[in-house]
mmCIF file of C-alpha atoms and ligand atoms in Angstrom:
data_model
loop_
_atom_site.group_PDB
_atom_site.id
_atom_site.type_symbol
_atom_site.label_atom_id
_atom_site.label_comp_id
_atom_site.label_asym_id
_atom_site.label_seq_id
_atom_site.Cartn_x
_atom_site.Cartn_y
_atom_site.Cartn_z
ATOM 1 C CA MET A 1 107.171 78.001 100.942
ATOM 2 C CA ARG A 2 104.100 75.860 101.443
ATOM 3 C CA TYR A 3 100.549 77.190 101.399
ATOM 4 C CA VAL A 4 97.233 76.230 102.980
ATOM 5 C CA GLU A 5 93.956 76.856 101.183
ATOM 6 C CA VAL A 6 90.681 77.028 103.133
ATOM 7 C CA CYS A 7 87.367 78.800 102.530
ATOM 8 C CA GLY A 8 88.799 80.422 99.399
ATOM 9 C CA ALA A 9 91.787 81.877 101.241
ATOM 10 C CA LYS A 10 95.333 80.825 100.383
ATOM 11 C CA VAL A 11 98.006 81.648 102.964
ATOM 12 C CA SER A 12 101.628 80.698 103.543
ATOM 13 C CA THR A 13 102.159 78.110 106.307
ATOM 14 C CA ILE A 14 104.808 80.407 107.770
ATOM 15 C CA GLY A 15 103.707 84.007 108.080
ATOM 16 C CA LEU A 16 105.140 87.065 109.798
ATOM 17 C CA GLY A 17 103.956 88.600 113.078
ATOM 18 C CA THR A 18 104.413 92.361 113.433
ATOM 19 C CA TRP A 19 103.694 93.078 117.103
ATOM 20 C CA GLN A 20 107.450 93.772 117.311
ATOM 21 C CA PHE A 21 107.229 96.565 114.703
ATOM 22 C CA TYR A 22 106.626 99.230 117.314
ATOM 23 C CA ALA A 23 106.690 97.707 120.740
ATOM 24 C CA PRO A 24 108.939 99.130 123.448
ATOM 25 C CA GLU A 25 107.835 96.131 125.529
ATOM 26 C CA TRP A 26 109.996 93.884 123.304
ATOM 27 C CA GLY A 27 113.044 96.067 124.030
ATOM 28 C CA TYR A 28 114.136 96.420 120.389
ATOM 29 C CA GLY A 29 114.379 100.219 120.430
ATOM 30 C CA ARG A 30 113.256 102.762 117.864
ATOM 31 C CA SER A 31 115.761 101.736 115.209
ATOM 32 C CA TYR A 32 113.835 98.472 114.733
ATOM 33 C CA ALA A 33 110.850 100.294 113.211
ATOM 34 C CA ASN A 34 113.079 102.340 110.901
ATOM 35 C CA GLU A 35 115.808 99.867 110.011
ATOM 36 C CA VAL A 36 114.462 96.320 110.426
ATOM 37 C CA ALA A 37 110.717 96.356 109.761
ATOM 38 C CA ARG A 38 110.826 97.401 106.092
ATOM 39 C CA PRO A 39 113.553 94.938 105.000
ATOM 40 C CA LEU A 40 111.695 92.231 106.961
ATOM 41 C CA VAL A 41 108.488 92.788 105.013
ATOM 42 C CA GLN A 42 110.234 93.004 101.646
ATOM 43 C CA ARG A 43 112.283 89.864 102.322
ATOM 44 C CA ALA A 44 109.178 88.034 103.557
ATOM 45 C CA LEU A 45 107.461 88.703 100.229
ATOM 46 C CA ASP A 46 110.583 87.630 98.307
ATOM 47 C CA LEU A 47 110.481 84.304 100.160
ATOM 48 C CA GLY A 48 106.821 83.666 99.382
ATOM 49 C CA ILE A 49 105.478 84.595 102.815
ATOM 50 C CA THR A 50 102.020 86.038 102.234
ATOM 51 C CA LEU A 51 100.355 85.989 105.672
ATOM 52 C CA ILE A 52 101.337 89.109 107.620
ATOM 53 C CA ASP A 53 99.638 89.676 110.949
ATOM 54 C CA THR A 54 99.147 92.990 112.716
ATOM 55 C CA ALA A 55 96.562 94.641 115.001
ATOM 56 C CA GLU A 56 95.248 98.120 115.657
ATOM 57 C CA ILE A 57 96.497 97.827 119.234
ATOM 58 C CA TYR A 58 100.149 97.110 118.304
ATOM 59 C CA GLY A 59 101.927 100.396 118.962
ATOM 60 C CA LEU A 60 98.463 102.004 118.917
ATOM 61 C CA GLY A 61 98.248 101.834 115.127
ATOM 62 C CA ARG A 62 101.974 102.196 114.439
ATOM 63 C CA SER A 63 102.478 98.536 113.492
ATOM 64 C CA GLU A 64 99.722 98.820 110.857
ATOM 65 C CA ARG A 65 101.193 102.090 109.606
ATOM 66 C CA ILE A 66 104.734 100.685 109.369
ATOM 67 C CA LEU A 67 103.399 97.596 107.573
ATOM 68 C CA GLY A 68 101.427 99.713 105.070
ATOM 69 C CA GLU A 69 104.533 101.790 104.312
ATOM 70 C CA ALA A 70 106.800 98.745 104.131
ATOM 71 C CA LEU A 71 104.541 96.942 101.645
ATOM 72 C CA GLY A 72 104.531 99.937 99.322
ATOM 73 C CA ASP A 73 103.534 98.881 95.823
ATOM 74 C CA ARG A 74 103.735 95.161 96.733
ATOM 75 C CA ARG A 75 100.458 95.237 98.682
ATOM 76 C CA ASP A 76 98.837 92.635 96.441
ATOM 77 C CA GLU A 77 101.502 90.035 97.259
ATOM 78 C CA ALA A 78 100.431 90.017 100.911
ATOM 79 C CA PHE A 79 97.495 88.526 102.776
ATOM 80 C CA ILE A 80 97.021 91.149 105.493
ATOM 81 C CA ALA A 81 95.473 89.998 108.754
ATOM 82 C CA THR A 82 94.687 92.717 111.261
ATOM 83 C CA LYS A 83 92.618 92.825 114.450
ATOM 84 C CA ILE A 84 90.118 95.063 116.130
ATOM 85 C CA THR A 85 90.356 95.575 119.903
ATOM 86 C CA PRO A 86 86.831 94.581 120.901
ATOM 87 C CA VAL A 87 86.278 96.940 123.835
ATOM 88 C CA LEU A 88 82.965 98.229 122.465
ATOM 89 C CA PRO A 89 82.201 95.793 119.652
ATOM 90 C CA LEU A 90 79.084 97.426 118.187
ATOM 91 C CA ALA A 91 78.390 97.044 114.460
ATOM 92 C CA SER A 92 79.036 100.702 113.584
ATOM 93 C CA ILE A 93 82.241 100.761 115.625
ATOM 94 C CA VAL A 94 83.551 97.613 113.926
ATOM 95 C CA GLU A 95 82.927 99.278 110.545
ATOM 96 C CA GLN A 96 84.526 102.540 111.581
ATOM 97 C CA ARG A 97 87.606 100.850 113.076
ATOM 98 C CA ALA A 98 88.119 98.703 109.967
ATOM 99 C CA ARG A 99 88.168 101.842 107.833
ATOM 100 C CA ALA A 100 90.718 103.453 110.182
ATOM 101 C CA SER A 101 92.912 100.327 109.865
ATOM 102 C CA LEU A 102 92.607 100.483 106.072
ATOM 103 C CA LYS A 103 93.916 104.047 106.081
ATOM 104 C CA ARG A 104 96.913 103.118 108.202
ATOM 105 C CA LEU A 105 97.561 100.068 106.029
ATOM 106 C CA ARG A 106 97.231 102.183 102.849
ATOM 107 C CA SER A 107 94.940 99.537 101.434
ATOM 108 C CA ASP A 108 91.425 99.222 100.067
ATOM 109 C CA ARG A 109 90.841 95.855 101.731
ATOM 110 C CA ILE A 110 91.707 93.757 104.760
ATOM 111 C CA ASP A 111 92.197 90.112 103.808
ATOM 112 C CA LEU A 112 91.404 88.841 107.312
ATOM 113 C CA TYR A 113 89.738 90.975 109.992
ATOM 114 C CA GLN A 114 89.898 89.380 113.432
ATOM 115 C CA LEU A 115 88.265 90.134 116.768
ATOM 116 C CA HIS A 116 91.391 90.235 118.958
ATOM 117 C CA TRP A 117 89.795 88.439 121.898
ATOM 118 C CA PRO A 118 86.303 87.539 123.091
ATOM 119 C CA ASN A 119 84.600 90.369 124.934
ATOM 120 C CA PRO A 120 83.447 88.745 128.196
ATOM 121 C CA LEU A 121 80.492 91.136 128.586
ATOM 122 C CA VAL A 122 79.110 91.441 125.062
ATOM 123 C CA SER A 123 78.164 88.574 122.744
ATOM 124 C CA ASP A 124 79.489 88.556 119.177
ATOM 125 C CA GLY A 125 76.130 89.380 117.551
ATOM 126 C CA PRO A 126 76.650 93.140 117.092
ATOM 127 C CA ALA A 127 80.308 92.776 116.033
ATOM 128 C CA MET A 128 79.372 90.134 113.479
ATOM 129 C CA THR A 129 76.668 92.413 112.055
ATOM 130 C CA GLY A 130 79.428 94.975 111.428
ATOM 131 C CA MET A 131 81.675 92.244 110.044
ATOM 132 C CA ARG A 132 78.890 91.092 107.690
ATOM 133 C CA ARG A 133 78.490 94.650 106.340
ATOM 134 C CA LEU A 134 82.257 94.905 105.767
ATOM 135 C CA LEU A 135 82.244 91.557 103.949
ATOM 136 C CA ASP A 136 79.301 92.621 101.799
ATOM 137 C CA ALA A 137 81.056 95.882 100.937
ATOM 138 C CA GLY A 138 84.168 93.925 99.890
ATOM 139 C CA VAL A 139 86.275 95.872 102.370
ATOM 140 C CA VAL A 140 87.008 92.730 104.375
ATOM 141 C CA LYS A 141 87.632 89.431 102.579
ATOM 142 C CA HIS A 142 87.418 87.026 105.532
ATOM 143 C CA ALA A 143 86.286 87.240 109.166
ATOM 144 C CA GLY A 144 88.400 85.787 111.952
ATOM 145 C CA VAL A 145 88.621 85.594 115.732
ATOM 146 C CA SER A 146 91.485 85.319 118.169
ATOM 147 C CA ASN A 147 91.885 83.791 121.622
ATOM 148 C CA TYR A 148 88.460 82.131 121.282
ATOM 149 C CA GLY A 149 87.450 78.812 122.782
ATOM 150 C CA LEU A 150 85.731 76.362 120.451
ATOM 151 C CA ALA A 151 82.151 77.044 121.633
ATOM 152 C CA ARG A 152 82.548 80.787 121.152
ATOM 153 C CA TRP A 153 84.190 80.323 117.732
ATOM 154 C CA GLN A 154 81.168 78.264 116.689
ATOM 155 C CA SER A 155 78.694 80.784 118.097
ATOM 156 C CA ALA A 156 80.544 83.583 116.256
ATOM 157 C CA GLU A 157 79.930 81.617 113.037
ATOM 158 C CA LEU A 158 76.232 81.385 113.849
ATOM 159 C CA ALA A 159 76.118 85.139 114.477
ATOM 160 C CA LEU A 160 77.925 85.844 111.187
ATOM 161 C CA GLY A 161 75.861 83.322 109.269
ATOM 162 C CA ALA A 162 79.024 82.189 107.481
ATOM 163 C CA PRO A 163 82.366 80.542 108.247
ATOM 164 C CA VAL A 164 84.701 82.415 110.541
ATOM 165 C CA LEU A 165 87.866 81.500 108.659
ATOM 166 C CA SER A 166 90.344 81.381 111.508
ATOM 167 C CA ASN A 167 91.061 81.467 115.206
ATOM 168 C CA GLN A 168 94.428 82.964 116.157
ATOM 169 C CA VAL A 169 95.648 81.400 119.391
ATOM 170 C CA ARG A 170 98.870 80.729 121.277
ATOM 171 C CA PHE A 171 100.135 77.384 120.009
ATOM 172 C CA ASN A 172 103.631 76.050 120.455
ATOM 173 C CA LEU A 173 105.471 73.145 122.067
ATOM 174 C CA VAL A 174 105.009 74.714 125.499
ATOM 175 C CA ASP A 175 101.313 75.515 125.080
ATOM 176 C CA ARG A 176 99.651 72.649 123.246
ATOM 177 C CA ARG A 177 96.061 73.270 124.393
ATOM 178 C CA PRO A 178 94.734 73.960 120.848
ATOM 179 C CA LEU A 179 95.364 70.292 120.089
ATOM 180 C CA VAL A 180 92.424 69.370 122.331
ATOM 181 C CA ASP A 181 89.641 70.816 120.197
ATOM 182 C CA LEU A 182 90.589 73.839 118.045
ATOM 183 C CA VAL A 183 92.988 72.020 115.722
ATOM 184 C CA PRO A 184 90.645 69.009 115.266
ATOM 185 C CA PHE A 185 87.761 71.429 114.538
ATOM 186 C CA ALA A 186 89.811 73.364 111.976
ATOM 187 C CA ARG A 187 90.826 70.105 110.304
ATOM 188 C CA SER A 188 87.347 68.597 110.160
ATOM 189 C CA GLU A 189 85.480 71.780 109.189
ATOM 190 C CA GLY A 190 88.037 73.325 106.831
ATOM 191 C CA ARG A 191 89.012 76.263 109.033
ATOM 192 C CA LEU A 192 92.376 77.619 110.091
ATOM 193 C CA VAL A 193 94.232 77.840 113.384
ATOM 194 C CA ILE A 194 96.767 80.665 113.252
ATOM 195 C CA ALA A 195 99.480 79.913 115.792
ATOM 196 C CA TYR A 196 100.818 82.966 117.581
ATOM 197 C CA SER A 197 103.979 82.857 119.716
ATOM 198 C CA PRO A 198 104.952 79.678 117.815
ATOM 199 C CA LEU A 199 108.484 80.012 119.228
ATOM 200 C CA ALA A 200 107.149 80.655 122.743
ATOM 201 C CA GLN A 201 108.404 84.227 122.297
ATOM 202 C CA GLY A 202 111.908 83.037 121.427
ATOM 203 C CA LEU A 203 112.308 80.460 124.229
ATOM 204 C CA LEU A 204 112.329 77.608 121.683
ATOM 205 C CA GLY A 205 115.154 79.243 119.738
ATOM 206 C CA GLY A 206 117.415 77.975 122.530
ATOM 207 C CA ARG A 207 119.297 81.274 122.984
ATOM 208 C CA TYR A 208 118.204 81.936 126.530
ATOM 209 C CA ASP A 209 119.076 80.456 129.891
ATOM 210 C CA ALA A 210 119.094 81.543 133.531
ATOM 211 C CA ASP A 211 122.287 83.590 132.909
ATOM 212 C CA ASN A 212 121.143 85.077 129.621
ATOM 213 C CA LEU A 213 117.640 86.521 129.873
ATOM 214 C CA PRO A 214 115.875 88.172 126.923
ATOM 215 C CA SER A 215 115.343 91.908 126.516
ATOM 216 C CA GLY A 216 112.118 93.777 127.156
ATOM 217 C CA ALA A 217 109.413 93.866 129.803
ATOM 218 C CA ILE A 218 107.077 91.492 128.005
ATOM 219 C CA ARG A 219 109.387 88.505 128.348
ATOM 220 C CA ARG A 220 110.844 89.542 131.726
ATOM 221 C CA ALA A 221 107.304 89.286 133.118
ATOM 222 C CA SER A 222 106.525 85.963 131.480
ATOM 223 C CA PRO A 223 106.502 82.761 133.575
ATOM 224 C CA ILE A 224 108.476 80.871 130.907
ATOM 225 C CA PHE A 225 111.408 83.308 131.040
ATOM 226 C CA GLN A 226 111.926 83.158 134.800
ATOM 227 C CA PRO A 227 115.370 81.664 135.591
ATOM 228 C CA GLU A 228 113.823 78.574 137.193
ATOM 229 C CA SER A 229 111.579 77.986 134.138
ATOM 230 C CA LEU A 230 114.569 78.341 131.845
ATOM 231 C CA ARG A 231 116.378 75.692 133.901
ATOM 232 C CA ARG A 232 113.347 73.405 133.660
ATOM 233 C CA ALA A 233 113.153 73.995 129.884
ATOM 234 C CA GLU A 234 116.659 72.631 129.269
ATOM 235 C CA PRO A 235 115.597 69.036 128.411
ATOM 236 C CA LEU A 236 113.070 70.368 125.874
ATOM 237 C CA ILE A 237 115.655 72.675 124.310
ATOM 238 C CA ASP A 238 118.123 69.751 124.249
ATOM 239 C CA ALA A 239 115.538 67.630 122.394
ATOM 240 C CA LEU A 240 115.091 70.445 119.846
ATOM 241 C CA ARG A 241 118.875 70.743 119.470
ATOM 242 C CA GLU A 242 119.335 67.025 118.941
ATOM 243 C CA ILE A 243 116.679 66.843 116.211
ATOM 244 C CA ALA A 244 117.990 70.055 114.662
ATOM 245 C CA LYS A 245 121.470 68.515 114.466
ATOM 246 C CA SER A 246 120.224 65.543 112.476
ATOM 247 C CA HIS A 247 118.438 67.862 109.994
ATOM 248 C CA GLN A 248 121.318 70.379 109.947
ATOM 249 C CA CYS A 249 118.975 73.132 110.976
ATOM 250 C CA THR A 250 118.226 75.159 114.125
ATOM 251 C CA PRO A 251 116.070 74.468 117.218
ATOM 252 C CA ALA A 252 113.745 77.319 116.164
ATOM 253 C CA GLN A 253 113.163 75.663 112.790
ATOM 254 C CA VAL A 254 112.305 72.360 114.459
ATOM 255 C CA ALA A 255 109.900 74.147 116.835
ATOM 256 C CA LEU A 256 108.132 75.849 113.905
ATOM 257 C CA ALA A 257 108.048 72.660 111.840
ATOM 258 C CA TRP A 258 106.344 70.957 114.816
ATOM 259 C CA VAL A 259 103.574 73.603 114.781
ATOM 260 C CA VAL A 260 102.853 73.616 111.058
ATOM 261 C CA ARG A 261 103.057 69.842 110.770
ATOM 262 C CA HIS A 262 99.445 69.863 112.018
ATOM 263 C CA SER A 263 97.051 70.253 109.125
ATOM 264 C CA ASN A 264 95.018 73.463 108.917
ATOM 265 C CA VAL A 265 97.566 75.213 111.124
ATOM 266 C CA VAL A 266 99.807 78.097 110.068
ATOM 267 C CA ALA A 267 102.285 80.042 112.213
ATOM 268 C CA ILE A 268 103.114 83.737 112.419
ATOM 269 C CA PRO A 269 106.515 84.047 114.121
ATOM 270 C CA GLY A 270 107.836 87.513 114.889
ATOM 271 C CA ALA A 271 111.484 88.182 114.065
ATOM 272 C CA SER A 272 114.170 90.493 115.397
ATOM 273 C CA SER A 273 116.292 90.269 112.236
ATOM 274 C CA VAL A 274 116.087 89.405 108.547
ATOM 275 C CA GLU A 275 118.259 86.322 109.242
ATOM 276 C CA GLN A 276 115.636 85.010 111.679
ATOM 277 C CA LEU A 277 112.882 85.619 109.144
ATOM 278 C CA GLU A 278 114.819 83.693 106.482
ATOM 279 C CA SER A 279 115.405 80.811 108.862
ATOM 280 C CA ASN A 280 111.726 80.790 109.864
ATOM 281 C CA ALA A 281 110.577 80.768 106.242
ATOM 282 C CA ALA A 282 112.848 77.802 105.507
ATOM 283 C CA SER A 283 111.224 75.771 108.299
ATOM 284 C CA ALA A 284 108.147 75.375 106.065
ATOM 285 C CA GLU A 285 110.155 72.806 104.095
ATOM 286 C CA LEU A 286 111.332 70.822 107.125
ATOM 287 C CA GLU A 287 109.583 67.494 107.646
ATOM 288 C CA LEU A 288 109.719 65.827 111.048
ATOM 289 C CA SER A 289 109.260 62.086 111.412
ATOM 290 C CA ASP A 290 106.688 60.533 113.751
ATOM 291 C CA THR A 291 109.553 59.415 116.005
ATOM 292 C CA GLU A 292 110.857 62.982 116.238
ATOM 293 C CA GLU A 293 107.344 64.246 116.919
ATOM 294 C CA GLY A 294 107.128 61.684 119.747
ATOM 295 C CA GLN A 295 110.459 62.775 121.232
ATOM 296 C CA LEU A 296 109.380 66.415 121.191
ATOM 297 C CA SER A 297 105.972 65.683 122.695
ATOM 298 C CA THR A 298 107.533 63.671 125.537
ATOM 299 C CA ALA A 299 110.036 66.426 126.325
ATOM 300 C CA ALA A 300 107.293 69.081 126.073
ATOM 301 C CA GLU A 301 104.972 67.196 128.427
ATOM 302 C CA ARG A 302 107.708 67.082 131.080
ATOM 303 C CA PHE A 303 108.276 70.840 130.988
ATOM 304 C CA GLU A 304 106.343 72.780 133.573
ATOM 305 C CA PRO A 305 107.183 76.489 133.891
ATOM 306 C CA VAL A 306 106.935 78.233 137.266
ATOM 307 C CA GLY A 307 103.479 79.565 138.183
ATOM 308 C CA GLY A 308 102.243 83.162 138.331
ATOM 309 C CA ALA A 309 102.961 83.632 142.052
ATOM 310 C CA ALA A 310 106.643 82.847 141.512
ATOM 311 C CA VAL A 311 106.759 85.425 138.715
ATOM 312 C CA VAL A 312 105.304 88.166 140.896
ATOM 313 C CA GLN A 313 107.754 87.215 143.652
ATOM 314 C CA GLY A 314 110.674 87.214 141.173
ATOM 315 C CA LEU A 315 109.707 90.593 139.714
ATOM 316 C CA ALA A 316 109.240 92.086 143.185
ATOM 317 C CA SER A 317 112.660 90.911 144.323
ATOM 318 C CA SER A 318 114.348 92.240 141.153
ATOM 319 C CA ALA A 319 112.609 95.596 141.723
ATOM 320 C CA VAL A 320 113.837 95.645 145.348
ATOM 321 C CA GLU A 321 117.355 94.728 144.129
ATOM 322 C CA ALA A 322 117.265 97.558 141.557
ATOM 323 C CA VAL A 323 116.201 100.115 144.191
ATOM 324 C CA ARG A 324 118.859 98.825 146.645
ATOM 325 C CA SER A 325 121.637 99.083 144.101
ATOM 326 C CA ARG A 326 120.562 102.641 143.174
ATOM 327 C CA LEU A 327 120.525 103.694 146.850
ATOM 328 C CA SER A 328 123.929 102.177 147.507
ATOM 329 C CA ARG A 329 125.551 104.069 144.577
HETATM 330 N N1 NAP B 401 96.326 87.342 118.895
HETATM 331 C C1 NAP B 401 97.041 87.576 119.966
HETATM 332 O O1 NAP B 401 96.519 87.779 121.082
HETATM 333 C C2 NAP B 401 98.541 87.582 119.828
HETATM 334 C C3 NAP B 401 99.359 87.527 120.970
HETATM 335 C C4 NAP B 401 100.741 87.513 120.797
HETATM 336 C C5 NAP B 401 101.296 87.583 119.501
HETATM 337 N N2 NAP B 401 100.469 87.655 118.418
HETATM 338 C C6 NAP B 401 101.024 87.723 117.044
HETATM 339 O O2 NAP B 401 101.923 86.623 116.856
HETATM 340 C C7 NAP B 401 103.198 87.107 116.441
HETATM 341 C C8 NAP B 401 104.271 86.174 116.945
HETATM 342 O O3 NAP B 401 104.160 85.924 118.351
HETATM 343 P P1 NAP B 401 105.239 86.454 119.389
HETATM 344 O O4 NAP B 401 105.968 87.575 118.799
HETATM 345 O O5 NAP B 401 104.518 86.635 120.681
HETATM 346 O O6 NAP B 401 106.217 85.189 119.626
HETATM 347 P P2 NAP B 401 107.168 84.313 118.712
HETATM 348 O O7 NAP B 401 106.877 84.489 117.300
HETATM 349 O O8 NAP B 401 107.098 82.966 119.310
HETATM 350 O O9 NAP B 401 108.607 84.898 119.078
HETATM 351 C C9 NAP B 401 109.176 85.961 118.357
HETATM 352 C C10 NAP B 401 110.584 86.201 118.871
HETATM 353 O O10 NAP B 401 111.349 84.995 118.831
HETATM 354 C C11 NAP B 401 112.695 85.280 118.451
HETATM 355 N N3 NAP B 401 112.949 84.565 117.184
HETATM 356 C C12 NAP B 401 112.264 84.676 116.015
HETATM 357 N N4 NAP B 401 112.799 83.896 115.065
HETATM 358 C C13 NAP B 401 113.822 83.240 115.635
HETATM 359 C C14 NAP B 401 114.759 82.302 115.159
HETATM 360 N N5 NAP B 401 114.733 81.852 113.907
HETATM 361 N N6 NAP B 401 115.715 81.831 116.030
HETATM 362 C C15 NAP B 401 115.758 82.276 117.306
HETATM 363 N N7 NAP B 401 114.893 83.182 117.817
HETATM 364 C C16 NAP B 401 113.926 83.672 116.990
HETATM 365 C C17 NAP B 401 112.783 86.796 118.295
HETATM 366 O O11 NAP B 401 113.168 87.371 119.552
HETATM 367 P P3 NAP B 401 114.719 87.597 120.021
HETATM 368 O O12 NAP B 401 115.590 87.533 118.815
HETATM 369 O O13 NAP B 401 114.708 88.921 120.686
HETATM 370 O O14 NAP B 401 114.955 86.485 120.994
HETATM 371 C C18 NAP B 401 111.344 87.180 118.002
HETATM 372 O O15 NAP B 401 111.009 88.507 118.321
HETATM 373 C C19 NAP B 401 103.251 88.545 116.957
HETATM 374 O O16 NAP B 401 104.179 89.346 116.256
HETATM 375 C C20 NAP B 401 101.816 88.982 116.726
HETATM 376 O O17 NAP B 401 101.632 89.347 115.372
HETATM 377 C C21 NAP B 401 99.111 87.648 118.565
#
C-alpha cells in the first residue's frame, strides 16, 4: 500500500467506501451487511488500507454502526472518515451529530469529519464554529468537505480559520472535472482530494454491457448505466482492457491507478466482495506510463453518456413494460 501525508494526516492512497454496507439501493441484500462487511473491513486493515469512509446518512446510521462493529479492537489501525448531512448545519447540531456518529462508530474520535455537501441556503460559518469546537475538544482530528466547488472549499477554510484537509468529490475517468481546479489546488496547497465513485460505480470494471445491467436502483437510474451509454463506453473499456493486459491486471485496477496517479488524490472504492477489495488494494502499486495515461484520456474524452432526459424516458418505458408484463400474466 502507498500512503499520502498532508496536514499531519497519513492515509492510504486506496481506501474503502462503505455506502454499500447497508444500502438496498445497491441491490446487495441483507446478507451483505452480515456476511461481507466485516470480512471486508478486517481484510482492508490486513492489506494496509487505513482510510475508511462512511456517513451518517448511509443506511441512516447503519453503515457507521456496521463499521464500528467490524473494526472491533482494531479501531486504531483505521483512519475513519464520516460525514454529517448538513440540512441544518448550526454549530450545536454539528457537535451533537458528531457525538451520535461516535457512538455508532464505537469510537472516541473521528479522524475526518466532512460536511457531506454544501448547503445552498446556509453559509459554512455556523457549521465551522461547531467543527472548531470539535477539533478543540479532540473529538474530531481533521475537518473536511464533500461535493464542494473550489471557491466554497476556500471560504470554508476562512470560516474554520484553519485548513480544511479534504474535499471528497466524484472523480474517475468518466468524470474528470476535479482536474480543472480541485486537484491543482490540493497539490499546490497541501490538501487532499478524496475520489468517490473512482470506478464510476463499477462501470470501469468492464463487467457490464447493454445485455448485462448491474443490480440495484441506484445504478439502474444512472445515465452511465443506460444501455446506450454502455454501448458508447465500449471503446473506453477496451482501452482499459488493453492496458490491463500488458500489466497482467484488471480494467478496474487500471481505472483506480489512473485516479491515484494524481498527487494529493486518494480513492475510496466500494466493493461487493473481499476479492474486489484485494484487487483494489493492489492497484496502489500499479504504475501507468505517460503513454498509457494519454491513451486513457483520449478514450475518456470521446465517451459521452446519454443525458438525463433519455434516462427518464428509459426508466418510464421499463416501468410501462413491467406493468404490461404483469397485466398480461
Ligand atoms: N461524498 C459523496 O457524496 C459520495 C457519493 C457516492 C459515494 N461516496 C463514497 O464513495 C464510495 C465509493 O463510491 P461508489 O460506491 O459510488 O462507486 P465505486 O467505488 O466507483 O464503485 C463501487 C462498485 O464497483 C464494483 N467494484 C468494486 N471493485 C471492483 C473491482 N475490483 N472490479 C470490478 N468491479 C468492482 C462493485 O459493484 P458490483 O460488483 O456490484 O459491480 C462496487 O460496489 C462509497 O462507498 C461512499 O463511501 C461518497
